[in-house]
Amino acid sequence: NAGVTQTPKFRVLKTGQSMTLLCAQDMNHEYMYWYRQDPGMGLRLIHYSVGEGTTAKGEVPDGYNVSRLKKQNFLLGLESAAPSQTSVYFCASSRSGQGMNEQFFGPGTRLTVL
Amino acid sequence: AQKITQTQPGMFVQEKEAVTLDCTYDTSDPSYGLFWYKQPSSGEMIFLIYQGSYDQQNATEGRYSLNFQKARKSANLVISASQLGDSAMYFCAMREGWSGGSYIPTFGRGTSLIVHP
């Protein structure tokens, strides 16, 4: 099992460019999440999905869009990147939201917007 | 108001000693879960331990234990016999029950632990 994988691992964008981050999990998990991690801020939730075809906004959704067309994949899009979106992005999945269903995290994507 | 508060930005401990990392939470939901994760310098997030609000006993996993004080709304992580490999960021997270709006966990800002030889 690969667990949770993220593509790419690193990316540098210019302001205004767009990109898509891909998250894939092979654990048949229902829930998937996108977080951003900035120094001193912990993990902040961008968007999440509780099942195939569903998405919902998290704490910091502005400037991002997501799609979950297949259960195993969760895509995070930046339509017009801004320097404020420079961050480390983590994808996570969990079997469900209830009980002791811990999140499994991907290795992260380090994004720099110039 | 923050739902999860970790008041110690940095902690230092001598190898082989025990250390407590603080976490307080805020919820009015009777059903919730508390998680601790470890993030080494390599960046990956590793699940350590879980405590449910209805669990009668404090959770333990090897050298990790959770000091759960429900009335005080605290869920401190205790690491016994610290090892150099315990040096990392540690995050506390809470998942509220459905009445809280969703099952989505909220994370604290983390505590950096450095273990000295």
PDB file of C-alpha atoms in Angstrom:
ATOM      1  CA  ASN A   1       0.000   0.000   0.000  1.00  0.00           C
ATOM      2  CA  ALA A   2       1.307   3.421  -0.937  1.00  0.00           C
ATOM      3  CA  GLY A   3      -1.009   5.153   1.546  1.00  0.00           C
ATOM      4  CA  VAL A   4      -1.490   8.804   0.624  1.00  0.00           C
ATOM      5  CA  THR A   5       0.591  10.221  -2.198  1.00  0.00           C
ATOM      6  CA  GLN A   6       0.876  13.801  -3.415  1.00  0.00           C
ATOM      7  CA  THR A   7       2.050  15.171  -6.732  1.00  0.00           C
ATOM      8  CA  PRO A   8       4.194  17.219  -7.152  1.00  0.00           C
ATOM      9  CA  LYS A   9       6.514  17.418  -4.135  1.00  0.00           C
ATOM     10  CA  PHE A  10       7.831  20.871  -4.996  1.00  0.00           C
ATOM     11  CA  ARG A  11       6.634  23.638  -7.281  1.00  0.00           C
ATOM     12  CA  VAL A  12       7.516  27.230  -7.998  1.00  0.00           C
ATOM     13  CA  LEU A  13       4.884  29.427  -9.621  1.00  0.00           C
ATOM     14  CA  LYS A  14       4.755  33.006 -10.752  1.00  0.00           C
ATOM     15  CA  THR A  15       1.942  35.223  -9.536  1.00  0.00           C
ATOM     16  CA  GLY A  16      -1.146  34.646 -11.625  1.00  0.00           C
ATOM     17  CA  GLN A  17      -0.220  31.164 -12.835  1.00  0.00           C
ATOM     18  CA  SER A  18      -2.475  28.209 -12.158  1.00  0.00           C
ATOM     19  CA  MET A  19      -1.757  24.699 -11.035  1.00  0.00           C
ATOM     20  CA  THR A  20      -3.370  21.544  -9.706  1.00  0.00           C
ATOM     21  CA  LEU A  21      -2.128  19.446  -6.821  1.00  0.00           C
ATOM     22  CA  LEU A  22      -3.069  15.801  -6.957  1.00  0.00           C
ATOM     23  CA  CYS A  23      -3.736  13.637  -3.926  1.00  0.00           C
ATOM     24  CA  ALA A  24      -4.323   9.905  -4.202  1.00  0.00           C
ATOM     25  CA  GLN A  25      -5.083   7.302  -1.542  1.00  0.00           C
ATOM     26  CA  ASP A  26      -5.324   3.538  -1.890  1.00  0.00           C
ATOM     27  CA  MET A  27      -7.034   2.777   1.445  1.00  0.00           C
ATOM     28  CA  ASN A  28     -10.614   3.169   0.219  1.00  0.00           C
ATOM     29  CA  HIS A  29     -11.127   6.060   2.639  1.00  0.00           C
ATOM     30  CA  GLU A  30     -14.302   8.100   2.471  1.00  0.00           C
ATOM     31  CA  TYR A  31     -12.960  11.362   3.856  1.00  0.00           C
ATOM     32  CA  MET A  32     -10.214  13.415   2.246  1.00  0.00           C
ATOM     33  CA  TYR A  33      -8.769  16.778   3.248  1.00  0.00           C
ATOM     34  CA  TRP A  34      -6.480  19.514   2.029  1.00  0.00           C
ATOM     35  CA  TYR A  35      -4.502  21.550   4.595  1.00  0.00           C
ATOM     36  CA  ARG A  36      -1.935  24.254   4.380  1.00  0.00           C
ATOM     37  CA  GLN A  37       0.839  24.619   6.929  1.00  0.00           C
ATOM     38  CA  ASP A  38       2.494  27.926   7.591  1.00  0.00           C
ATOM     39  CA  PRO A  39       5.092  28.635  10.298  1.00  0.00           C
ATOM     40  CA  GLY A  40       3.455  29.122  13.695  1.00  0.00           C
ATOM     41  CA  MET A  41      -0.034  28.505  12.324  1.00  0.00           C
ATOM     42  CA  GLY A  42      -0.390  24.750  12.568  1.00  0.00           C
ATOM     43  CA  LEU A  43      -2.529  23.066   9.932  1.00  0.00           C
ATOM     44  CA  ARG A  44      -5.423  24.991   8.508  1.00  0.00           C
ATOM     45  CA  LEU A  45      -8.133  23.224   6.568  1.00  0.00           C
ATOM     46  CA  ILE A  46      -8.708  24.462   3.021  1.00  0.00           C
ATOM     47  CA  HIS A  47     -11.364  22.082   1.690  1.00  0.00           C
ATOM     48  CA  TYR A  48     -12.523  18.608   2.485  1.00  0.00           C
ATOM     49  CA  SER A  49     -14.657  15.827   1.061  1.00  0.00           C
ATOM     50  CA  VAL A  50     -16.809  13.285   2.863  1.00  0.00           C
ATOM     51  CA  GLY A  51     -17.278  11.087  -0.182  1.00  0.00           C
ATOM     52  CA  GLU A  52     -16.934  10.783  -3.926  1.00  0.00           C
ATOM     53  CA  GLY A  53     -18.536  13.706  -5.691  1.00  0.00           C
ATOM     54  CA  THR A  54     -18.807  15.864  -2.556  1.00  0.00           C
ATOM     55  CA  THR A  55     -16.689  18.782  -1.422  1.00  0.00           C
ATOM     56  CA  ALA A  56     -16.995  21.418   1.293  1.00  0.00           C
ATOM     57  CA  LYS A  57     -15.146  24.533   2.395  1.00  0.00           C
ATOM     58  CA  GLY A  58     -12.831  24.555   5.343  1.00  0.00           C
ATOM     59  CA  GLU A  59     -11.306  27.385   7.320  1.00  0.00           C
ATOM     60  CA  VAL A  60      -9.289  29.043   4.516  1.00  0.00           C
ATOM     61  CA  PRO A  61     -10.946  28.199   1.160  1.00  0.00           C
ATOM     62  CA  ASP A  62     -10.463  31.493  -0.711  1.00  0.00           C
ATOM     63  CA  GLY A  63      -8.327  31.194  -3.827  1.00  0.00           C
ATOM     64  CA  TYR A  64      -8.640  27.404  -4.005  1.00  0.00           C
ATOM     65  CA  ASN A  65     -10.980  24.955  -5.664  1.00  0.00           C
ATOM     66  CA  VAL A  66     -11.251  21.206  -5.296  1.00  0.00           C
ATOM     67  CA  SER A  67     -12.777  18.234  -7.013  1.00  0.00           C
ATOM     68  CA  ARG A  68     -13.341  14.623  -6.051  1.00  0.00           C
ATOM     69  CA  LEU A  69     -14.560  12.844  -9.142  1.00  0.00           C
ATOM     70  CA  LYS A  70     -13.116   9.518  -8.017  1.00  0.00           C
ATOM     71  CA  LYS A  71     -13.081   8.215  -4.465  1.00  0.00           C
ATOM     72  CA  GLN A  72      -9.334   7.735  -4.430  1.00  0.00           C
ATOM     73  CA  ASN A  73      -8.381  11.163  -5.779  1.00  0.00           C
ATOM     74  CA  PHE A  74      -8.751  14.667  -4.382  1.00  0.00           C
ATOM     75  CA  LEU A  75      -7.515  17.558  -6.494  1.00  0.00           C
ATOM     76  CA  LEU A  76      -6.643  21.027  -5.234  1.00  0.00           C
ATOM     77  CA  GLY A  77      -6.566  23.828  -7.769  1.00  0.00           C
ATOM     78  CA  LEU A  78      -5.112  27.304  -7.652  1.00  0.00           C
ATOM     79  CA  GLU A  79      -6.603  29.353 -10.486  1.00  0.00           C
ATOM     80  CA  SER A  80      -4.469  32.466 -10.067  1.00  0.00           C
ATOM     81  CA  ALA A  81      -1.637  31.956  -7.624  1.00  0.00           C
ATOM     82  CA  ALA A  82      -0.680  34.707  -5.175  1.00  0.00           C
ATOM     83  CA  PRO A  83       2.425  35.042  -2.966  1.00  0.00           C
ATOM     84  CA  SER A  84       0.161  34.539   0.086  1.00  0.00           C
ATOM     85  CA  GLN A  85      -0.396  30.986  -1.135  1.00  0.00           C
ATOM     86  CA  THR A  86       3.257  30.122  -0.591  1.00  0.00           C
ATOM     87  CA  SER A  87       2.988  27.271   1.870  1.00  0.00           C
ATOM     88  CA  VAL A  88       3.344  23.560   2.441  1.00  0.00           C
ATOM     89  CA  TYR A  89       0.202  21.706   1.396  1.00  0.00           C
ATOM     90  CA  PHE A  90      -0.813  18.442   2.989  1.00  0.00           C
ATOM     91  CA  CYS A  91      -3.451  16.041   1.831  1.00  0.00           C
ATOM     92  CA  ALA A  92      -4.954  13.584   4.292  1.00  0.00           C
ATOM     93  CA  SER A  93      -7.565  10.865   4.315  1.00  0.00           C
ATOM     94  CA  SER A  94      -9.537   8.978   6.930  1.00  0.00           C
ATOM     95  CA  ARG A  95     -11.859   6.002   6.827  1.00  0.00           C
ATOM     96  CA  SER A  96     -14.691   8.112   8.142  1.00  0.00           C
ATOM     97  CA  GLY A  97     -15.146  11.037  10.484  1.00  0.00           C
ATOM     98  CA  GLN A  98     -16.350   9.129  13.484  1.00  0.00           C
ATOM     99  CA  GLY A  99     -14.567   7.448  16.330  1.00  0.00           C
ATOM    100  CA  MET A 100     -10.899   6.686  16.335  1.00  0.00           C
ATOM    101  CA  ASN A 101     -10.441   7.223  12.638  1.00  0.00           C
ATOM    102  CA  GLU A 102      -7.118   8.911  12.489  1.00  0.00           C
ATOM    103  CA  GLN A 103      -6.008  10.858   9.468  1.00  0.00           C
ATOM    104  CA  PHE A 104      -3.312   9.518   7.186  1.00  0.00           C
ATOM    105  CA  PHE A 105      -1.211  12.252   5.644  1.00  0.00           C
ATOM    106  CA  GLY A 106       0.672  12.569   2.418  1.00  0.00           C
ATOM    107  CA  PRO A 107       4.294  13.768   2.360  1.00  0.00           C
ATOM    108  CA  GLY A 108       3.352  17.340   1.509  1.00  0.00           C
ATOM    109  CA  THR A 109       3.871  19.705  -1.424  1.00  0.00           C
ATOM    110  CA  ARG A 110       6.078  22.736  -0.961  1.00  0.00           C
ATOM    111  CA  LEU A 111       4.720  25.554  -3.113  1.00  0.00           C
ATOM    112  CA  THR A 112       6.454  28.868  -3.661  1.00  0.00           C
ATOM    113  CA  VAL A 113       4.678  31.696  -5.469  1.00  0.00           C
ATOM    114  CA  LEU A 114       6.955  34.466  -6.688  1.00  0.00           C
TER     115      LEU A 114
ATOM    116  CA  ALA B   1     -11.867  31.614  19.920  1.00  0.00           C
ATOM    117  CA  GLN B   2      -9.421  28.837  19.201  1.00  0.00           C
ATOM    118  CA  LYS B   3     -10.819  25.372  19.623  1.00  0.00           C
ATOM    119  CA  ILE B   4      -7.412  23.862  20.334  1.00  0.00           C
ATOM    120  CA  THR B   5      -4.748  25.719  22.283  1.00  0.00           C
ATOM    121  CA  GLN B   6      -1.170  24.610  22.635  1.00  0.00           C
ATOM    122  CA  THR B   7       0.500  27.187  24.833  1.00  0.00           C
ATOM    123  CA  GLN B   8       4.077  25.888  24.631  1.00  0.00           C
ATOM    124  CA  PRO B   9       5.695  26.923  21.364  1.00  0.00           C
ATOM    125  CA  GLY B  10       8.910  25.142  22.355  1.00  0.00           C
ATOM    126  CA  MET B  11       9.936  22.553  24.929  1.00  0.00           C
ATOM    127  CA  PHE B  12      13.285  21.059  25.858  1.00  0.00           C
ATOM    128  CA  VAL B  13      13.871  17.768  27.647  1.00  0.00           C
ATOM    129  CA  GLN B  14      16.854  15.660  28.578  1.00  0.00           C
ATOM    130  CA  GLU B  15      17.110  12.247  27.002  1.00  0.00           C
ATOM    131  CA  LYS B  16      15.457   9.497  29.095  1.00  0.00           C
ATOM    132  CA  GLU B  17      13.335  11.987  31.030  1.00  0.00           C
ATOM    133  CA  ALA B  18       9.574  12.353  30.737  1.00  0.00           C
ATOM    134  CA  VAL B  19       7.935  15.404  29.173  1.00  0.00           C
ATOM    135  CA  THR B  20       4.373  16.716  29.076  1.00  0.00           C
ATOM    136  CA  LEU B  21       3.031  18.671  26.127  1.00  0.00           C
ATOM    137  CA  ASP B  22      -0.048  20.732  26.936  1.00  0.00           C
ATOM    138  CA  CYS B  23      -3.287  20.868  24.983  1.00  0.00           C
ATOM    139  CA  THR B  24      -6.547  22.508  26.004  1.00  0.00           C
ATOM    140  CA  TYR B  25      -9.700  22.442  23.953  1.00  0.00           C
ATOM    141  CA  ASP B  26     -12.999  24.212  23.721  1.00  0.00           C
ATOM    142  CA  THR B  27     -16.217  22.481  22.789  1.00  0.00           C
ATOM    143  CA  SER B  28     -19.802  22.272  23.983  1.00  0.00           C
ATOM    144  CA  ASP B  29     -20.318  18.976  22.199  1.00  0.00           C
ATOM    145  CA  PRO B  30     -20.546  15.956  24.534  1.00  0.00           C
ATOM    146  CA  SER B  31     -19.112  13.679  21.834  1.00  0.00           C
ATOM    147  CA  TYR B  32     -15.620  14.481  20.628  1.00  0.00           C
ATOM    148  CA  GLY B  33     -12.250  12.926  19.997  1.00  0.00           C
ATOM    149  CA  LEU B  34      -8.747  14.149  20.644  1.00  0.00           C
ATOM    150  CA  PHE B  35      -5.707  13.223  18.583  1.00  0.00           C
ATOM    151  CA  TRP B  36      -1.990  13.812  18.817  1.00  0.00           C
ATOM    152  CA  TYR B  37       0.282  13.821  15.786  1.00  0.00           C
ATOM    153  CA  LYS B  38       4.049  14.039  15.462  1.00  0.00           C
ATOM    154  CA  GLN B  39       5.821  15.876  12.659  1.00  0.00           C
ATOM    155  CA  PRO B  40       9.567  15.206  12.470  1.00  0.00           C
ATOM    156  CA  SER B  41      11.867  17.498  10.539  1.00  0.00           C
ATOM    157  CA  SER B  42      11.334  15.302   7.479  1.00  0.00           C
ATOM    158  CA  GLY B  43       7.817  16.731   7.326  1.00  0.00           C
ATOM    159  CA  GLU B  44       5.453  13.776   7.445  1.00  0.00           C
ATOM    160  CA  MET B  45       2.580  13.734   9.940  1.00  0.00           C
ATOM    161  CA  ILE B  46       2.424  10.638  12.134  1.00  0.00           C
ATOM    162  CA  PHE B  47      -0.590   9.672  14.250  1.00  0.00           C
ATOM    163  CA  LEU B  48       0.351   8.938  17.863  1.00  0.00           C
ATOM    164  CA  ILE B  49      -2.677   8.529  20.098  1.00  0.00           C
ATOM    165  CA  TYR B  50      -6.428   9.032  20.368  1.00  0.00           C
ATOM    166  CA  GLN B  51      -8.810   9.731  23.265  1.00  0.00           C
ATOM    167  CA  GLY B  52     -12.571   9.699  22.943  1.00  0.00           C
ATOM    168  CA  SER B  53     -14.680  11.896  25.194  1.00  0.00           C
ATOM    169  CA  TYR B  54     -16.547   8.889  26.572  1.00  0.00           C
ATOM    170  CA  ASP B  55     -13.456   6.790  27.171  1.00  0.00           C
ATOM    171  CA  GLN B  56     -13.173   6.011  30.864  1.00  0.00           C
ATOM    172  CA  GLN B  57      -9.440   5.454  30.917  1.00  0.00           C
ATOM    173  CA  ASN B  58      -6.581   7.568  29.665  1.00  0.00           C
ATOM    174  CA  ALA B  59      -5.225   6.348  26.352  1.00  0.00           C
ATOM    175  CA  THR B  60      -1.755   4.823  26.177  1.00  0.00           C
ATOM    176  CA  GLU B  61       0.391   3.730  23.243  1.00  0.00           C
ATOM    177  CA  GLY B  62       3.836   2.526  24.172  1.00  0.00           C
ATOM    178  CA  ARG B  63       5.775   5.487  25.581  1.00  0.00           C
ATOM    179  CA  TYR B  64       2.903   7.863  24.809  1.00  0.00           C
ATOM    180  CA  SER B  65       0.031   8.476  27.169  1.00  0.00           C
ATOM    181  CA  LEU B  66      -2.713  11.034  27.189  1.00  0.00           C
ATOM    182  CA  ASN B  67      -3.533  12.792  30.453  1.00  0.00           C
ATOM    183  CA  PHE B  68      -7.222  13.457  29.819  1.00  0.00           C
ATOM    184  CA  GLN B  69      -8.883  15.820  32.298  1.00  0.00           C
ATOM    185  CA  LYS B  70     -12.374  16.318  30.982  1.00  0.00           C
ATOM    186  CA  ALA B  71     -13.532  18.888  33.517  1.00  0.00           C
ATOM    187  CA  ARG B  72     -10.512  21.049  32.775  1.00  0.00           C
ATOM    188  CA  LYS B  73     -10.824  20.380  29.031  1.00  0.00           C
ATOM    189  CA  SER B  74      -7.212  19.356  28.752  1.00  0.00           C
ATOM    190  CA  ALA B  75      -5.610  16.473  26.865  1.00  0.00           C
ATOM    191  CA  ASN B  76      -1.909  16.615  27.568  1.00  0.00           C
ATOM    192  CA  LEU B  77       0.510  14.253  25.870  1.00  0.00           C
ATOM    193  CA  VAL B  78       3.046  12.574  28.113  1.00  0.00           C
ATOM    194  CA  ILE B  79       6.148  11.066  26.548  1.00  0.00           C
ATOM    195  CA  SER B  80       8.057   8.834  28.915  1.00  0.00           C
ATOM    196  CA  ALA B  81      11.774   8.042  28.615  1.00  0.00           C
ATOM    197  CA  SER B  82      12.408  10.605  25.876  1.00  0.00           C
ATOM    198  CA  GLN B  83      14.601   9.602  22.958  1.00  0.00           C
ATOM    199  CA  LEU B  84      16.538  11.747  20.509  1.00  0.00           C
ATOM    200  CA  GLY B  85      14.129  10.633  17.810  1.00  0.00           C
ATOM    201  CA  ASP B  86      11.272  12.276  19.706  1.00  0.00           C
ATOM    202  CA  SER B  87      12.555  15.688  18.627  1.00  0.00           C
ATOM    203  CA  ALA B  88       9.740  16.987  16.421  1.00  0.00           C
ATOM    204  CA  MET B  89       6.679  19.216  16.233  1.00  0.00           C
ATOM    205  CA  TYR B  90       3.671  17.834  18.047  1.00  0.00           C
ATOM    206  CA  PHE B  91       0.124  18.748  17.138  1.00  0.00           C
ATOM    207  CA  CYS B  92      -3.049  18.284  19.142  1.00  0.00           C
ATOM    208  CA  ALA B  93      -6.316  18.001  17.200  1.00  0.00           C
ATOM    209  CA  MET B  94      -9.987  17.694  18.098  1.00  0.00           C
ATOM    210  CA  ARG B  95     -12.859  16.182  16.166  1.00  0.00           C
ATOM    211  CA  GLU B  96     -16.294  17.182  17.395  1.00  0.00           C
ATOM    212  CA  GLY B  97     -19.405  15.133  16.990  1.00  0.00           C
ATOM    213  CA  TRP B  98     -22.023  15.826  14.381  1.00  0.00           C
ATOM    214  CA  SER B  99     -23.738  18.490  16.462  1.00  0.00           C
ATOM    215  CA  GLY B 100     -20.547  20.500  16.163  1.00  0.00           C
ATOM    216  CA  GLY B 101     -21.139  20.813  12.451  1.00  0.00           C
ATOM    217  CA  SER B 102     -18.959  18.090  11.032  1.00  0.00           C
ATOM    218  CA  TYR B 103     -16.526  15.383  11.902  1.00  0.00           C
ATOM    219  CA  ILE B 104     -13.612  17.448  10.646  1.00  0.00           C
ATOM    220  CA  PRO B 105     -10.644  17.757  13.016  1.00  0.00           C
ATOM    221  CA  THR B 106      -9.252  21.123  14.084  1.00  0.00           C
ATOM    222  CA  PHE B 107      -5.536  21.399  14.801  1.00  0.00           C
ATOM    223  CA  GLY B 108      -3.596  23.422  17.332  1.00  0.00           C
ATOM    224  CA  ARG B 109      -0.541  25.433  16.357  1.00  0.00           C
ATOM    225  CA  GLY B 110       1.875  22.841  17.630  1.00  0.00           C
ATOM    226  CA  THR B 111       4.698  22.494  20.139  1.00  0.00           C
ATOM    227  CA  SER B 112       8.303  22.018  19.112  1.00  0.00           C
ATOM    228  CA  LEU B 113      10.077  19.442  21.277  1.00  0.00           C
ATOM    229  CA  ILE B 114      13.848  19.162  21.368  1.00  0.00           C
ATOM    230  CA  VAL B 115      15.429  16.249  23.174  1.00  0.00           C
ATOM    231  CA  HIS B 116      18.970  16.880  24.417  1.00  0.00           C
ATOM    232  CA  PRO B 117      21.480  14.023  24.812  1.00  0.00           C
TER     233      PRO B 117
END
